[in-house]
PDB file of C-alpha atoms in Angstrom:
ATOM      1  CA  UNK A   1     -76.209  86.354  59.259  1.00 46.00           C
ATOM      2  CA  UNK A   2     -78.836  86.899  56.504  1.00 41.00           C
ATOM      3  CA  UNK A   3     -78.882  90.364  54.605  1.00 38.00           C
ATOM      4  CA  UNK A   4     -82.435  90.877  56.316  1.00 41.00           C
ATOM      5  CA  UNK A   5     -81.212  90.853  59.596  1.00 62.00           C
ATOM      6  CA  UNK A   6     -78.017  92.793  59.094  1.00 83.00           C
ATOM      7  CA  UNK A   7     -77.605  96.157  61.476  1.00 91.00           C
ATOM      8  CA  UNK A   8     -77.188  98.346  58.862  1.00 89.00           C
ATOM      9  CA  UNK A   9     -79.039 101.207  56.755  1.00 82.00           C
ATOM     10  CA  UNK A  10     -78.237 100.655  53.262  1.00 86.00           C
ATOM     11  CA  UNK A  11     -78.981 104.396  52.615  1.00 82.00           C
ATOM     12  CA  UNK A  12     -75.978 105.108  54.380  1.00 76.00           C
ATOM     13  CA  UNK A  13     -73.296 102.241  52.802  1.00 86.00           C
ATOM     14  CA  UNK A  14     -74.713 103.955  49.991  1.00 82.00           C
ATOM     15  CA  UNK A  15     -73.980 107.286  50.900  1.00 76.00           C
ATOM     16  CA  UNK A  16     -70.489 106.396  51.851  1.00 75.00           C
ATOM     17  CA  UNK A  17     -69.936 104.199  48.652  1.00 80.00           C
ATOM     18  CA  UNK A  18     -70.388 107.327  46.490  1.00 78.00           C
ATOM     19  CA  UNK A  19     -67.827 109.053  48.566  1.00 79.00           C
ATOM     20  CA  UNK A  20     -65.211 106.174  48.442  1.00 87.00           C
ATOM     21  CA  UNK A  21     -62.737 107.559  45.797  1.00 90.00           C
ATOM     22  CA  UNK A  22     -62.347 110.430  48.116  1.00 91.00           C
ATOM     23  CA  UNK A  23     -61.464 108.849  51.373  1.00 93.00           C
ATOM     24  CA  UNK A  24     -57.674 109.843  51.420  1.00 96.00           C
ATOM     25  CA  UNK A  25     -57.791 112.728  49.961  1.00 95.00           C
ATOM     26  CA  UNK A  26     -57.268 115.435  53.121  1.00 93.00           C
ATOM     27  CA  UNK A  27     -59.318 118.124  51.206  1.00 89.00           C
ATOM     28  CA  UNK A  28     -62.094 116.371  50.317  1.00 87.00           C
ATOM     29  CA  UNK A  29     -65.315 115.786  52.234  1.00 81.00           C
ATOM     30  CA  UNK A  30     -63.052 113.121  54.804  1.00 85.00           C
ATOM     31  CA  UNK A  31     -60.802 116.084  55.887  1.00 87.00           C
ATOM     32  CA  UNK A  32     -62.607 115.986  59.382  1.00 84.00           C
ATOM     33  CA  UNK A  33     -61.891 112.823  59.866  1.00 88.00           C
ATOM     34  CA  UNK A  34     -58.554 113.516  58.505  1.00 93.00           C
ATOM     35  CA  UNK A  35     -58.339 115.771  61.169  1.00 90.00           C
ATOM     36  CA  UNK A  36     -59.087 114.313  64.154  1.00 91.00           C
ATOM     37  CA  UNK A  37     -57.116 111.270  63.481  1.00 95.00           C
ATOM     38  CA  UNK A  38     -54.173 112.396  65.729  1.00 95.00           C
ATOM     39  CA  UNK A  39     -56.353 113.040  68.305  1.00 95.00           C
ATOM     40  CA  UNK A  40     -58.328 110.123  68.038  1.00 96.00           C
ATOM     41  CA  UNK A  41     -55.173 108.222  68.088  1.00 97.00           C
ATOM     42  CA  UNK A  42     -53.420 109.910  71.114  1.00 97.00           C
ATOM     43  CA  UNK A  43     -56.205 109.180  72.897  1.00 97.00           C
ATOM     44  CA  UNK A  44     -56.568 105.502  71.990  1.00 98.00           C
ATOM     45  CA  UNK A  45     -52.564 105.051  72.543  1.00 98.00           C
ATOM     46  CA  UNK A  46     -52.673 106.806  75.982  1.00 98.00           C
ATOM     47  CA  UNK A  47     -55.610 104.431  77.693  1.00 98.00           C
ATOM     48  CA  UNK A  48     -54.517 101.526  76.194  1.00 98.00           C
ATOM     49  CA  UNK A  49     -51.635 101.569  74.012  1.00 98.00           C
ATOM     50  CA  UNK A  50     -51.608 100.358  70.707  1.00 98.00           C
ATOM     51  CA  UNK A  51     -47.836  99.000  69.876  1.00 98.00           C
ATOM     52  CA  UNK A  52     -47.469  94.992  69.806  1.00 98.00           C
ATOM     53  CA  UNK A  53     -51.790  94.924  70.474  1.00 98.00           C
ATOM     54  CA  UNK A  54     -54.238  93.130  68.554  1.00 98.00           C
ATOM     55  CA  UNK A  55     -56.508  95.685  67.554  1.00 98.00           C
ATOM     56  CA  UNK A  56     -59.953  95.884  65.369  1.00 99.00           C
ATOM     57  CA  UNK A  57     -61.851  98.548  63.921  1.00 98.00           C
ATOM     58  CA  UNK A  58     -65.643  98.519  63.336  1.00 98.00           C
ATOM     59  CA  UNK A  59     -66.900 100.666  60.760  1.00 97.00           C
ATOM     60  CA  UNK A  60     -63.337 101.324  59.239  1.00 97.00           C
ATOM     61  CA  UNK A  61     -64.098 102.849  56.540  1.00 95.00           C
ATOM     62  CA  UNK A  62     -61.618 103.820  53.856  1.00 96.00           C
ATOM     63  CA  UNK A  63     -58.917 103.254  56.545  1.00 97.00           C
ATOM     64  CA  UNK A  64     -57.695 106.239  57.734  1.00 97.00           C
ATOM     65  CA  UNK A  65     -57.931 105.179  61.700  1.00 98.00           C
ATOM     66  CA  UNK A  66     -56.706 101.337  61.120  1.00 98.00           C
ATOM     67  CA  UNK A  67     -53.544 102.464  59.163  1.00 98.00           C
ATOM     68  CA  UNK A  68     -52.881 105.038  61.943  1.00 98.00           C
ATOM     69  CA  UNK A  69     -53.195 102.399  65.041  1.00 98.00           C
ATOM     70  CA  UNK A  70     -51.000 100.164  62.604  1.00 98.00           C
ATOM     71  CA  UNK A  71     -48.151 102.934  62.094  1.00 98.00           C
ATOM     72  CA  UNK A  72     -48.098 102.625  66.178  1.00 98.00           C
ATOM     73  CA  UNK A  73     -47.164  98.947  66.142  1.00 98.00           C
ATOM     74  CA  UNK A  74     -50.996  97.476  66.441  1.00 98.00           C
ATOM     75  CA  UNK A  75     -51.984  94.940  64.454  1.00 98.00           C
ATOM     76  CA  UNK A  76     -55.013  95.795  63.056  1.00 98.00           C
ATOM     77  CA  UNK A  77     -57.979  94.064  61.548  1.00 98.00           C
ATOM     78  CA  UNK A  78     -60.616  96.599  60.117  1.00 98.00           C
ATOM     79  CA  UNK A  79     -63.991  95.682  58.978  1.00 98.00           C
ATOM     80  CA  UNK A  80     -66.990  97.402  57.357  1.00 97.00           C
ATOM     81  CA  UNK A  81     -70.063  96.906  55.205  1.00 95.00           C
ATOM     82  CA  UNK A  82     -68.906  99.220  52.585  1.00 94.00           C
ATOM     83  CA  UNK A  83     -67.431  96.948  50.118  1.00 95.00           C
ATOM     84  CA  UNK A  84     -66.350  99.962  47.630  1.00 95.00           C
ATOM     85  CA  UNK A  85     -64.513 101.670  50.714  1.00 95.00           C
ATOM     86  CA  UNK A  86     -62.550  98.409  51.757  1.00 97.00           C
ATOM     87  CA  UNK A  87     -61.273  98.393  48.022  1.00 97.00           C
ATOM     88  CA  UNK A  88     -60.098 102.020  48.218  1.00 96.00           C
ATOM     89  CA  UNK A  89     -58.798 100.906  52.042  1.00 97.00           C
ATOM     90  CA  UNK A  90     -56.895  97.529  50.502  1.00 98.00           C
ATOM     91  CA  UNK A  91     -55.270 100.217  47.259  1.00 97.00           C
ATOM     92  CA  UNK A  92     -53.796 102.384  49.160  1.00 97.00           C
ATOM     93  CA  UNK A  93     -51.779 100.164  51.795  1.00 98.00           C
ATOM     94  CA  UNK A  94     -50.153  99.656  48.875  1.00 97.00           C
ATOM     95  CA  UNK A  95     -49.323 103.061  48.620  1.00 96.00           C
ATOM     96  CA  UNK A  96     -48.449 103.416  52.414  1.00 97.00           C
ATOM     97  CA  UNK A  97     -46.692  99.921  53.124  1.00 98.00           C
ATOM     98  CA  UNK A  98     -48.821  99.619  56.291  1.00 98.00           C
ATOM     99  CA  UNK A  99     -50.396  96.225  57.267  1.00 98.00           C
ATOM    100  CA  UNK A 100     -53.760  95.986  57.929  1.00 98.00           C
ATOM    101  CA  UNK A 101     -56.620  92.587  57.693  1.00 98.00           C
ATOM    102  CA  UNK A 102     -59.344  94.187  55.875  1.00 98.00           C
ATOM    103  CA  UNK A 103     -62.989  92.202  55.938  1.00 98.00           C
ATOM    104  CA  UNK A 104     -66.405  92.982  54.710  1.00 97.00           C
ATOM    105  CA  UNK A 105     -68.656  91.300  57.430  1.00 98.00           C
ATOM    106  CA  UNK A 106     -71.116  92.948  60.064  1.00 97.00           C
ATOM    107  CA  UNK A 107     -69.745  93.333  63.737  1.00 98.00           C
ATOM    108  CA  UNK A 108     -72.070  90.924  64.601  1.00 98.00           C
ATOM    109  CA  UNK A 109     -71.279  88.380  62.355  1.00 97.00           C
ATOM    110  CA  UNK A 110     -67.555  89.167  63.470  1.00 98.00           C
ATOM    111  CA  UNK A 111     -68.443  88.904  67.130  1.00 98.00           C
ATOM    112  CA  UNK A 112     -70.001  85.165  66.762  1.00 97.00           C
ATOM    113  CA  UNK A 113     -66.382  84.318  64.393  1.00 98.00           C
ATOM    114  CA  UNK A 114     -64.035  86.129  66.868  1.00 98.00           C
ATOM    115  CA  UNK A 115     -65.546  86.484  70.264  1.00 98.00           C
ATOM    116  CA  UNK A 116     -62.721  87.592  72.546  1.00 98.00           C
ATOM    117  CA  UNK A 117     -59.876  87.830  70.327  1.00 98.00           C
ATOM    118  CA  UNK A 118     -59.235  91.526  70.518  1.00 98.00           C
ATOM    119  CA  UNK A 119     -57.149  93.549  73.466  1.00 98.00           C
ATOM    120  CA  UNK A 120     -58.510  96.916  72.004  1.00 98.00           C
ATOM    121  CA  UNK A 121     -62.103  97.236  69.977  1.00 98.00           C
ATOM    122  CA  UNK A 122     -62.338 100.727  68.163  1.00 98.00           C
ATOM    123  CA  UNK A 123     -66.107 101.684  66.858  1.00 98.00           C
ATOM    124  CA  UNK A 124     -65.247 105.216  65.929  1.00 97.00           C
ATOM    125  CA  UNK A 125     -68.320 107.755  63.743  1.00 92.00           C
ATOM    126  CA  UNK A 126     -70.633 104.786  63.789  1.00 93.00           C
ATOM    127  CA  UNK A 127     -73.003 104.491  65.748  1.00 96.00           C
ATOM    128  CA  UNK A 128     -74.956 107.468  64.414  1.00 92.00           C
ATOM    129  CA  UNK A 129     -75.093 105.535  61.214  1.00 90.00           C
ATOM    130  CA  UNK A 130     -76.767 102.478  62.310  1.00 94.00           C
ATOM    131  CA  UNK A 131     -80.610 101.528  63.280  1.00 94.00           C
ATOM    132  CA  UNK A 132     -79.552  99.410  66.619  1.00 97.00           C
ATOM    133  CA  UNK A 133     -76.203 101.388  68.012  1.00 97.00           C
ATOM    134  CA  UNK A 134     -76.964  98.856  71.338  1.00 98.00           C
ATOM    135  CA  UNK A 135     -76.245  96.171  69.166  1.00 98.00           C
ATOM    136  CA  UNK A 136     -72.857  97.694  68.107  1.00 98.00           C
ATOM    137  CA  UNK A 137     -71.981  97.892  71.532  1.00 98.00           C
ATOM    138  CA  UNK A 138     -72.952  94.655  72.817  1.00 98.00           C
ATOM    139  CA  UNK A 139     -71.145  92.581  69.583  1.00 98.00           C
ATOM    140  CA  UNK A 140     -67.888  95.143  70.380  1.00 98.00           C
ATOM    141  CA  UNK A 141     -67.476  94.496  74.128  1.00 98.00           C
ATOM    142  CA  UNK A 142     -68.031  90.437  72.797  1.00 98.00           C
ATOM    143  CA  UNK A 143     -64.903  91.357  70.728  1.00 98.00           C
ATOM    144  CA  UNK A 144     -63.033  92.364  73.212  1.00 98.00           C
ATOM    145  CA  UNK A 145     -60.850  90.222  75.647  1.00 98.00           C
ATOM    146  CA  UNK A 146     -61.341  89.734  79.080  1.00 98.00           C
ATOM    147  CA  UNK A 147     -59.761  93.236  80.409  1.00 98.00           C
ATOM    148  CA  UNK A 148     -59.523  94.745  77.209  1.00 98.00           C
ATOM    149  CA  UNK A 149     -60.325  98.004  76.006  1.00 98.00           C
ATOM    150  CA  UNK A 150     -63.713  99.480  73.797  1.00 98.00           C
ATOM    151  CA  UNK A 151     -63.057 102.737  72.695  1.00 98.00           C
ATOM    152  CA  UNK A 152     -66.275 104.797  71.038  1.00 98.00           C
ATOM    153  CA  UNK A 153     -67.146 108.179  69.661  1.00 96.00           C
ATOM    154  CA  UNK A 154     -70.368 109.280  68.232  1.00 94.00           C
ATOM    155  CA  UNK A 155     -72.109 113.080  69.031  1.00 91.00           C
ATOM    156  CA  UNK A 156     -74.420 114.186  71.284  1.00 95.00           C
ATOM    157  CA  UNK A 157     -77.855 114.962  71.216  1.00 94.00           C
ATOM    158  CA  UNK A 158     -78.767 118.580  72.302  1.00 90.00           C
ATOM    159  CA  UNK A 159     -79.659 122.317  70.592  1.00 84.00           C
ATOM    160  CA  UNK A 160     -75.742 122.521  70.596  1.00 81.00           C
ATOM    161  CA  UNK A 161     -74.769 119.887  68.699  1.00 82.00           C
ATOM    162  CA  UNK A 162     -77.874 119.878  66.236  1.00 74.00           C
ATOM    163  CA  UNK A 163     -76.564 123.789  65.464  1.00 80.00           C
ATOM    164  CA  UNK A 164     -72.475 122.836  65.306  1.00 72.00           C
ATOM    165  CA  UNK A 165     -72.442 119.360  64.285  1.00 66.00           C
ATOM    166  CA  UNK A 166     -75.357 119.839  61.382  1.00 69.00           C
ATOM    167  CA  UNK A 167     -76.427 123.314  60.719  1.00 65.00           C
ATOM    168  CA  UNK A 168     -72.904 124.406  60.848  1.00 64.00           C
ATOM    169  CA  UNK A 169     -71.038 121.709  59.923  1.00 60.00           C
ATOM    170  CA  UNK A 170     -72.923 120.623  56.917  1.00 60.00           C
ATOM    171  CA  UNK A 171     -75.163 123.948  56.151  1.00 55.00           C
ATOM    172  CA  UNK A 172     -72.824 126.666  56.835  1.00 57.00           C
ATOM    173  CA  UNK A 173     -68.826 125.216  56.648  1.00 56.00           C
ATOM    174  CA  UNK A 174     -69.442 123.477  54.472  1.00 59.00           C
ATOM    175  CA  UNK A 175     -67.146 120.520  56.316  1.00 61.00           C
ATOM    176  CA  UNK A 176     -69.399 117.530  55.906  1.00 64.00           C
ATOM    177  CA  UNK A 177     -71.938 117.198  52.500  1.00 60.00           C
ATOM    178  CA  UNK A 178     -75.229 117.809  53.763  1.00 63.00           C
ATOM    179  CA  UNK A 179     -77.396 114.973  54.858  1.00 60.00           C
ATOM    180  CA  UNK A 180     -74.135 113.441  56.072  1.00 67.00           C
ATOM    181  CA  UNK A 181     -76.059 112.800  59.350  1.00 66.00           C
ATOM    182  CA  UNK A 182     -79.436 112.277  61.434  1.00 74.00           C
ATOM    183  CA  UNK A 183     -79.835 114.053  63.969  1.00 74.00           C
ATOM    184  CA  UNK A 184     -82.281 112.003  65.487  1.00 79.00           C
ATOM    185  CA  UNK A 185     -79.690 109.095  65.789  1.00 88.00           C
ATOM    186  CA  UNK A 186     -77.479 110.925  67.716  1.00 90.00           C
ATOM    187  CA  UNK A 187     -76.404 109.539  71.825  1.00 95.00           C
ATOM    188  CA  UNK A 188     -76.167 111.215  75.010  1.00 96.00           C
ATOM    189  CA  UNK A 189     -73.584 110.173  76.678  1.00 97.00           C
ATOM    190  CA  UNK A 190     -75.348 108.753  78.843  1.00 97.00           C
ATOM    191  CA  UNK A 191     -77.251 106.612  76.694  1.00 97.00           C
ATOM    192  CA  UNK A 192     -73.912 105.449  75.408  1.00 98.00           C
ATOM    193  CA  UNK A 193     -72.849 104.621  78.775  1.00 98.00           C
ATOM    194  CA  UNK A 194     -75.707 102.581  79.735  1.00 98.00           C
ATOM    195  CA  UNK A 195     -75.613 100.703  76.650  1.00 98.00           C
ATOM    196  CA  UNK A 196     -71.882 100.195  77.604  1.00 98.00           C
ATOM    197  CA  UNK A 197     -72.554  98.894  81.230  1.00 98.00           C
ATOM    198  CA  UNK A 198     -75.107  96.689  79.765  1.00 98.00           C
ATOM    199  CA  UNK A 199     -73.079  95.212  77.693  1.00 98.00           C
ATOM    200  CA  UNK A 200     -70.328  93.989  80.498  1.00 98.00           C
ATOM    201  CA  UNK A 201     -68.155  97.465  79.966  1.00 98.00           C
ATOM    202  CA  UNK A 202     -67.124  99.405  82.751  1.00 98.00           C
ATOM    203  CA  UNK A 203     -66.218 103.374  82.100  1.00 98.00           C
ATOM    204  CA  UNK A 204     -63.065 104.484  81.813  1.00 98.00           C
ATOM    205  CA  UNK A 205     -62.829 108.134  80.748  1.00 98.00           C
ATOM    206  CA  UNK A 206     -65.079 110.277  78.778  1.00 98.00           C
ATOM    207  CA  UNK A 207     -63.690 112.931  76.185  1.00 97.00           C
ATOM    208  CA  UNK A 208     -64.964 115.614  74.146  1.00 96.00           C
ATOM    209  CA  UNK A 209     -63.627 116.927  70.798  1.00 90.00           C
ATOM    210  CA  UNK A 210     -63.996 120.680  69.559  1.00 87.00           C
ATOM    211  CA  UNK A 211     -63.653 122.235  66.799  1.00 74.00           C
ATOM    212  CA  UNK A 212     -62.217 125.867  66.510  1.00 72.00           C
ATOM    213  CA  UNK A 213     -63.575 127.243  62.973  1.00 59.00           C
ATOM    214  CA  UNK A 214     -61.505 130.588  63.301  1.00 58.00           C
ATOM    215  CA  UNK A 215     -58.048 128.383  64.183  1.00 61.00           C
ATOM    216  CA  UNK A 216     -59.437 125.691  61.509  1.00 64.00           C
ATOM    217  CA  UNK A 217     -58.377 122.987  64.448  1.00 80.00           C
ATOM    218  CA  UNK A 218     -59.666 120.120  66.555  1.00 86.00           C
ATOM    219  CA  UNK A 219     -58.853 119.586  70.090  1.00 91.00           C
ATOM    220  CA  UNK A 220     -59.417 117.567  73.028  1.00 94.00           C
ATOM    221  CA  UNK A 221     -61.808 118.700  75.617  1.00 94.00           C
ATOM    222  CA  UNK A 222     -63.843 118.203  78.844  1.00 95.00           C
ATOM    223  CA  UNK A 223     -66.813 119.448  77.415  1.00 94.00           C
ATOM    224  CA  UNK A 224     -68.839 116.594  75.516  1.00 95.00           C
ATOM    225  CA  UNK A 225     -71.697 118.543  74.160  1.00 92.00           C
ATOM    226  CA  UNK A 226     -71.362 117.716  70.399  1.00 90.00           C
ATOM    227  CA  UNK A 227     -68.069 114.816  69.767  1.00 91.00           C
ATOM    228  CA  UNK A 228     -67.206 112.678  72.668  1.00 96.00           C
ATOM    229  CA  UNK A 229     -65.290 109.568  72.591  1.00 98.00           C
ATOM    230  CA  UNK A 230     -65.757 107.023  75.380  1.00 98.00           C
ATOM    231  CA  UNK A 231     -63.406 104.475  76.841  1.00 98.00           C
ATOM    232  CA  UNK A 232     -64.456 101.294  78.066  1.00 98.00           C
ATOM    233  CA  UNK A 233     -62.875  98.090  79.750  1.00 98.00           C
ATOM    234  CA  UNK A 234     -64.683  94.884  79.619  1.00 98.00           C
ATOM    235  CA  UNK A 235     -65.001  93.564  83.131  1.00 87.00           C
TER     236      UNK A 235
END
């Protein structure tokens, strides 16, 4: 797959390349991620477990999900487009002793090279980062074996989420630099799900994440009007 035709904004690999250095450090400008890890996890683990699987993670980042799924047992292949962020991903496994396949190739690229390999696909804070999100979905259910799992999260589009997951997140928190998203590339959920469906996924659950600013905490919840995370299974 040529550069030219790569799904990918290099605005934002560059906005997440000058951040690298700072990925695993739990006060820095990752510490939401940081923080919803465990939930993230728990919810992954309980839908489709993650000990003994063979798991991947698109848009991996600096890590912090693909070292989590392998401290549950998963073996874990992680891939991104962010070379500087699989180098800071690669140093500190050996710092944590985890195992984890680290690649710098488009999910795509990965879907024609590995095309039903995978019992869980994990495409976690992505999609609002890329020009073609359908795409995304369609190369991440190819992933995926035959009954296996696709898990997503992304945020909504509405007043709500435009005022919690921008204006107060990144104007008034101060929890995420601003410019850290587009509001305009946010999903609905259900623009997620038909992208899903279209792609040969059926829905399994949909889950909303909160965050409490006075309790400084994340949690799992039925309302999905800002973070959500959907689970999939490919038919």
């Amino acid at each position: 797959m040529s550069t030219a035709t790569l799904n990918v904004d290099p605005q934002e690999i560059d906005k997440f390349s000058q951040l690298a250095h700072k990925w695993w450090d739990p006060n820095s400008e990752f510490k939401p991620l940081h923080d919803i890890n465990p939930l993230r996890l728990d919810f992954i683990d309980r839908i489709a477990g993650l000990a003994d699987q063979h798991v991947i993670d698109v848009g991996c980042g600096g890590g912090i999900l693909s070292e989590g799924m392998a401290r549950r047992g998963a073996t874990v292949t992680g891939i991104d487009l962010a070379e500087k962020s699989l180098k800071v991903a690669r140093l500190h496994l050996l710092e944590s002793g985890q195992k984890v396949d680290y690649h710098c190739i488009a999910v795509e690229q990965m879907a024609e090279e590995a095309a039903g390999q995978f019992d869980s696909v994990v495409c976690m804070e992505m999609l609002e980062h890329v020009p073609d999100p359908a795409s995304v979905v369609r190369s991440c259910a190819a992933l995926a074996k035959p009954d296996g799992y696709v898990f997503f999260s992304t945020l909504n589009r509405n007043p709500v989420s435009y005022l919690k997951a921008v204006l107060a997140a990144e104007y008034v928190l101060g929890l995420l630099p601003r410019g850290t998203h587009d509001y305009g590339r946010f999903l609905k959920p259900s623009e997620l799900s038909r992208m899903a469906r279209d792609a040969g996924l059926q829905i399994v659950q949909l889950q909303g994440m909160d965050y409490q600013p006075f309790g400084q905490r994340y949690q799992l919840t039925d309302d999905v009007s800002v973070n959500y995370l959907l689970a999939c299974r490919k038919a």
